[in-house]
Amino acid sequence: PERHELQSVVQRWDTAMADGPRANFSVGPPWGYYRGSWLLLDVVRVRLQYPDLLAKVRFERNRWRADAILVERAATGIPLLEDLSRDMRCISDRQHHAPSCSRFGISPRIGKEERLSSQVERLYSGHARLPVDAPWLPDLKCEMLAFPSATYDDQVDSITQFLEWSSGPQGRRESWSR
């Protein structure tokens, strides 16, 4: 669906510490709420130093007209939450002001494998849905099928943390609207 058809858009960023060729990826998939389900709209998967990562998060926020951004409270996620807070409160550079975009810090309560096990039913039940076709889908499928033995698990981590959040009071809130 087009953005105006979505009741809300939420991005979930899993940030990495470095940008080298063997570094983990920073992953920021946007999810759109549409007709009772959360739809995975895209997967942004990049290796960037913090200033460029912040610029990318802001770009994607504007691109999707995000209502909320979820960031893990760890590593580069901590300064990212602070910068997004300044944007939300309109005390950053005017070009970055985003008063209508909430930001939430996420602190995982259980390990990655347990999180996937506890959230995979949301995909089967239709609470959250993946597209049938997308250019980034093969990489996502490979990572999900190889988990937990894959070299990288950033996409799985981001998705499972979003699914956990979306099953809570904020994610079930149906009053999201523009």
Short mmCIF file of C-alpha atoms in Angstrom, two decimals:
data_model
loop_
_atom_site.label_atom_id
_atom_site.label_comp_id
_atom_site.label_asym_id
_atom_site.label_seq_id
_atom_site.Cartn_x
_atom_site.Cartn_y
_atom_site.Cartn_z
CA PRO A 1 0.00 0.00 0.00
CA GLU A 2 0.92 3.64 -0.44
CA ARG A 3 2.01 5.62 2.63
CA HIS A 4 -1.31 7.47 2.90
CA GLU A 5 -3.09 4.08 3.18
CA LEU A 6 -1.00 3.02 6.18
CA GLN A 7 -2.36 3.80 9.61
CA SER A 8 1.19 4.21 10.94
CA VAL A 9 4.83 3.56 10.10
CA VAL A 10 7.35 2.46 12.71
CA GLN A 11 11.06 1.93 12.08
CA ARG A 12 13.17 -0.39 14.22
CA TRP A 13 16.92 0.35 14.11
CA ASP A 14 19.54 -2.15 15.22
CA THR A 15 22.79 -0.18 15.11
CA ALA A 16 26.34 -1.44 14.68
CA MET A 17 29.57 -0.10 16.17
CA ALA A 18 31.71 0.21 13.03
CA ASP A 19 31.61 0.34 9.27
CA GLY A 20 34.42 -2.03 8.21
CA PRO A 21 34.00 -4.85 5.69
CA ARG A 22 33.57 -7.46 8.47
CA ALA A 23 31.53 -5.29 10.81
CA ASN A 24 27.94 -5.99 11.67
CA PHE A 25 25.29 -4.09 9.76
CA SER A 26 23.02 -1.37 11.01
CA VAL A 27 19.52 -2.46 10.05
CA GLY A 28 16.41 -0.27 9.93
CA PRO A 29 13.30 -1.92 8.55
CA PRO A 30 10.17 0.24 8.38
CA TRP A 31 6.89 -1.48 9.28
CA GLY A 32 3.49 -0.17 8.21
CA TYR A 33 0.21 -0.90 9.99
CA TYR A 34 -2.42 -1.80 7.41
CA ARG A 35 -5.78 -3.52 7.85
CA GLY A 36 -4.92 -5.13 11.16
CA SER A 37 -1.39 -6.32 10.30
CA TRP A 38 2.11 -4.93 10.46
CA LEU A 39 3.74 -5.12 7.00
CA LEU A 40 7.51 -5.19 6.50
CA LEU A 41 7.92 -2.42 3.92
CA ASP A 42 11.67 -2.42 3.28
CA VAL A 43 14.98 -3.44 4.81
CA VAL A 44 17.72 -0.84 5.11
CA ARG A 45 21.00 -2.64 5.81
CA VAL A 46 24.14 -0.49 5.89
CA ARG A 47 27.63 -0.19 7.35
CA LEU A 48 28.15 3.43 8.38
CA GLN A 49 30.04 5.51 10.92
CA TYR A 50 27.78 7.26 13.43
CA PRO A 51 27.38 10.67 11.68
CA ASP A 52 26.38 8.95 8.44
CA LEU A 53 24.12 6.53 10.31
CA LEU A 54 22.30 9.44 11.97
CA ALA A 55 21.86 11.06 8.54
CA LYS A 56 20.51 7.76 7.14
CA VAL A 57 18.03 7.34 10.01
CA ARG A 58 16.80 10.90 9.49
CA PHE A 59 16.53 10.33 5.73
CA GLU A 60 14.50 7.13 6.21
CA ARG A 61 12.31 8.81 8.84
CA ASN A 62 11.44 11.52 6.30
CA ARG A 63 11.12 9.09 3.40
CA TRP A 64 8.52 6.97 5.25
CA ARG A 65 7.03 9.83 7.29
CA ALA A 66 7.58 7.60 10.31
CA ASP A 67 5.35 7.94 13.36
CA ALA A 68 7.86 6.24 15.65
CA ILE A 69 11.43 4.97 15.69
CA LEU A 70 12.57 2.13 17.95
CA VAL A 71 16.27 1.89 18.82
CA GLU A 72 18.06 -0.59 21.07
CA ARG A 73 19.62 1.11 24.10
CA ALA A 74 23.15 -0.12 23.40
CA ALA A 75 26.32 1.05 21.67
CA THR A 76 25.56 3.66 18.99
CA GLY A 77 21.86 3.34 19.76
CA ILE A 78 22.36 5.48 22.88
CA PRO A 79 23.56 8.64 21.09
CA LEU A 80 21.07 7.95 18.29
CA LEU A 81 18.21 8.03 20.81
CA GLU A 82 19.53 11.33 22.17
CA ASP A 83 19.79 12.91 18.72
CA LEU A 84 16.29 11.69 17.79
CA SER A 85 15.01 13.10 21.08
CA ARG A 86 16.44 16.50 20.16
CA ASP A 87 14.75 16.22 16.75
CA MET A 88 11.44 15.34 18.40
CA ARG A 89 11.70 18.25 20.85
CA CYS A 90 12.74 20.62 18.00
CA ILE A 91 16.02 21.61 19.64
CA SER A 92 18.24 20.22 16.88
CA ASP A 93 18.97 22.02 13.60
CA ARG A 94 15.65 23.14 12.17
CA GLN A 95 16.02 20.90 9.10
CA HIS A 96 15.90 17.83 11.39
CA HIS A 97 12.86 18.77 13.49
CA ALA A 98 10.37 15.90 13.73
CA PRO A 99 7.89 16.69 16.51
CA SER A 100 5.37 14.11 15.31
CA CYS A 101 7.85 11.20 15.31
CA SER A 102 8.16 9.50 18.69
CA ARG A 103 11.25 7.56 19.62
CA PHE A 104 11.46 4.59 21.96
CA GLY A 105 14.51 2.95 23.51
CA ILE A 106 14.30 -0.85 23.46
CA SER A 107 16.07 -3.06 26.01
CA PRO A 108 15.86 -6.76 25.16
CA ARG A 109 14.71 -8.89 28.08
CA ILE A 110 15.66 -12.28 26.65
CA GLY A 111 18.27 -13.65 24.25
CA LYS A 112 18.02 -13.58 20.47
CA GLU A 113 17.12 -17.26 20.04
CA GLU A 114 14.42 -17.12 22.69
CA ARG A 115 13.10 -13.90 21.18
CA LEU A 116 12.78 -15.49 17.74
CA SER A 117 11.07 -18.56 19.20
CA SER A 118 8.60 -16.43 21.11
CA GLN A 119 7.80 -14.11 18.18
CA VAL A 120 7.76 -16.34 15.08
CA GLU A 121 4.05 -17.15 15.63
CA ARG A 122 3.27 -13.49 14.91
CA LEU A 123 4.51 -14.07 11.35
CA TYR A 124 2.46 -17.26 10.95
CA SER A 125 -0.68 -15.69 12.43
CA GLY A 126 -0.63 -12.64 10.16
CA HIS A 127 0.04 -10.15 12.97
CA ALA A 128 3.14 -9.24 10.95
CA ARG A 129 3.67 -10.01 7.29
CA LEU A 130 6.61 -10.12 4.91
CA PRO A 131 6.21 -9.27 1.23
CA VAL A 132 6.00 -11.96 -1.41
CA ASP A 133 8.72 -10.30 -3.46
CA ALA A 134 11.33 -7.62 -2.73
CA PRO A 135 14.96 -7.10 -3.81
CA TRP A 136 16.18 -7.52 -0.20
CA LEU A 137 14.03 -10.58 0.57
CA PRO A 138 16.55 -13.30 -0.47
CA ASP A 139 19.20 -11.93 1.94
CA LEU A 140 16.63 -11.73 4.73
CA LYS A 141 15.45 -15.30 4.12
CA CYS A 142 19.03 -16.62 4.09
CA GLU A 143 19.79 -14.90 7.39
CA MET A 144 16.58 -16.12 9.00
CA LEU A 145 17.09 -19.71 7.84
CA ALA A 146 20.74 -19.77 8.96
CA PHE A 147 19.98 -18.22 12.37
CA PRO A 148 21.55 -18.63 14.92
CA SER A 149 24.58 -19.97 13.04
CA ALA A 150 24.74 -17.19 10.44
CA THR A 151 27.67 -14.76 10.34
CA TYR A 152 25.21 -11.88 10.76
CA ASP A 153 21.94 -11.79 12.65
CA ASP A 154 21.16 -8.07 12.56
CA GLN A 155 18.01 -8.42 10.45
CA VAL A 156 16.65 -11.22 12.64
CA ASP A 157 17.43 -9.20 15.76
CA SER A 158 15.69 -6.10 14.43
CA ILE A 159 12.62 -8.02 13.30
CA THR A 160 12.20 -9.98 16.52
CA GLN A 161 12.56 -6.86 18.64
CA PHE A 162 9.96 -5.10 16.51
CA LEU A 163 7.60 -8.07 16.83
CA GLU A 164 8.03 -8.06 20.59
CA TRP A 165 7.33 -4.30 20.75
CA SER A 166 4.33 -4.56 18.40
CA SER A 167 2.69 -7.14 20.65
CA GLY A 168 2.83 -4.72 23.60
CA PRO A 169 0.57 -1.76 24.38
CA GLN A 170 2.36 0.71 22.05
CA GLY A 171 2.36 -1.67 19.08
CA ARG A 172 -1.26 -2.69 19.54
CA ARG A 173 -2.40 0.90 19.76
CA GLU A 174 -4.80 1.36 16.89
CA SER A 175 -5.07 5.10 17.35
CA TRP A 176 -1.91 5.66 15.27
CA SER A 177 -2.89 8.03 12.54
CA ARG A 178 -1.64 11.09 10.75
#
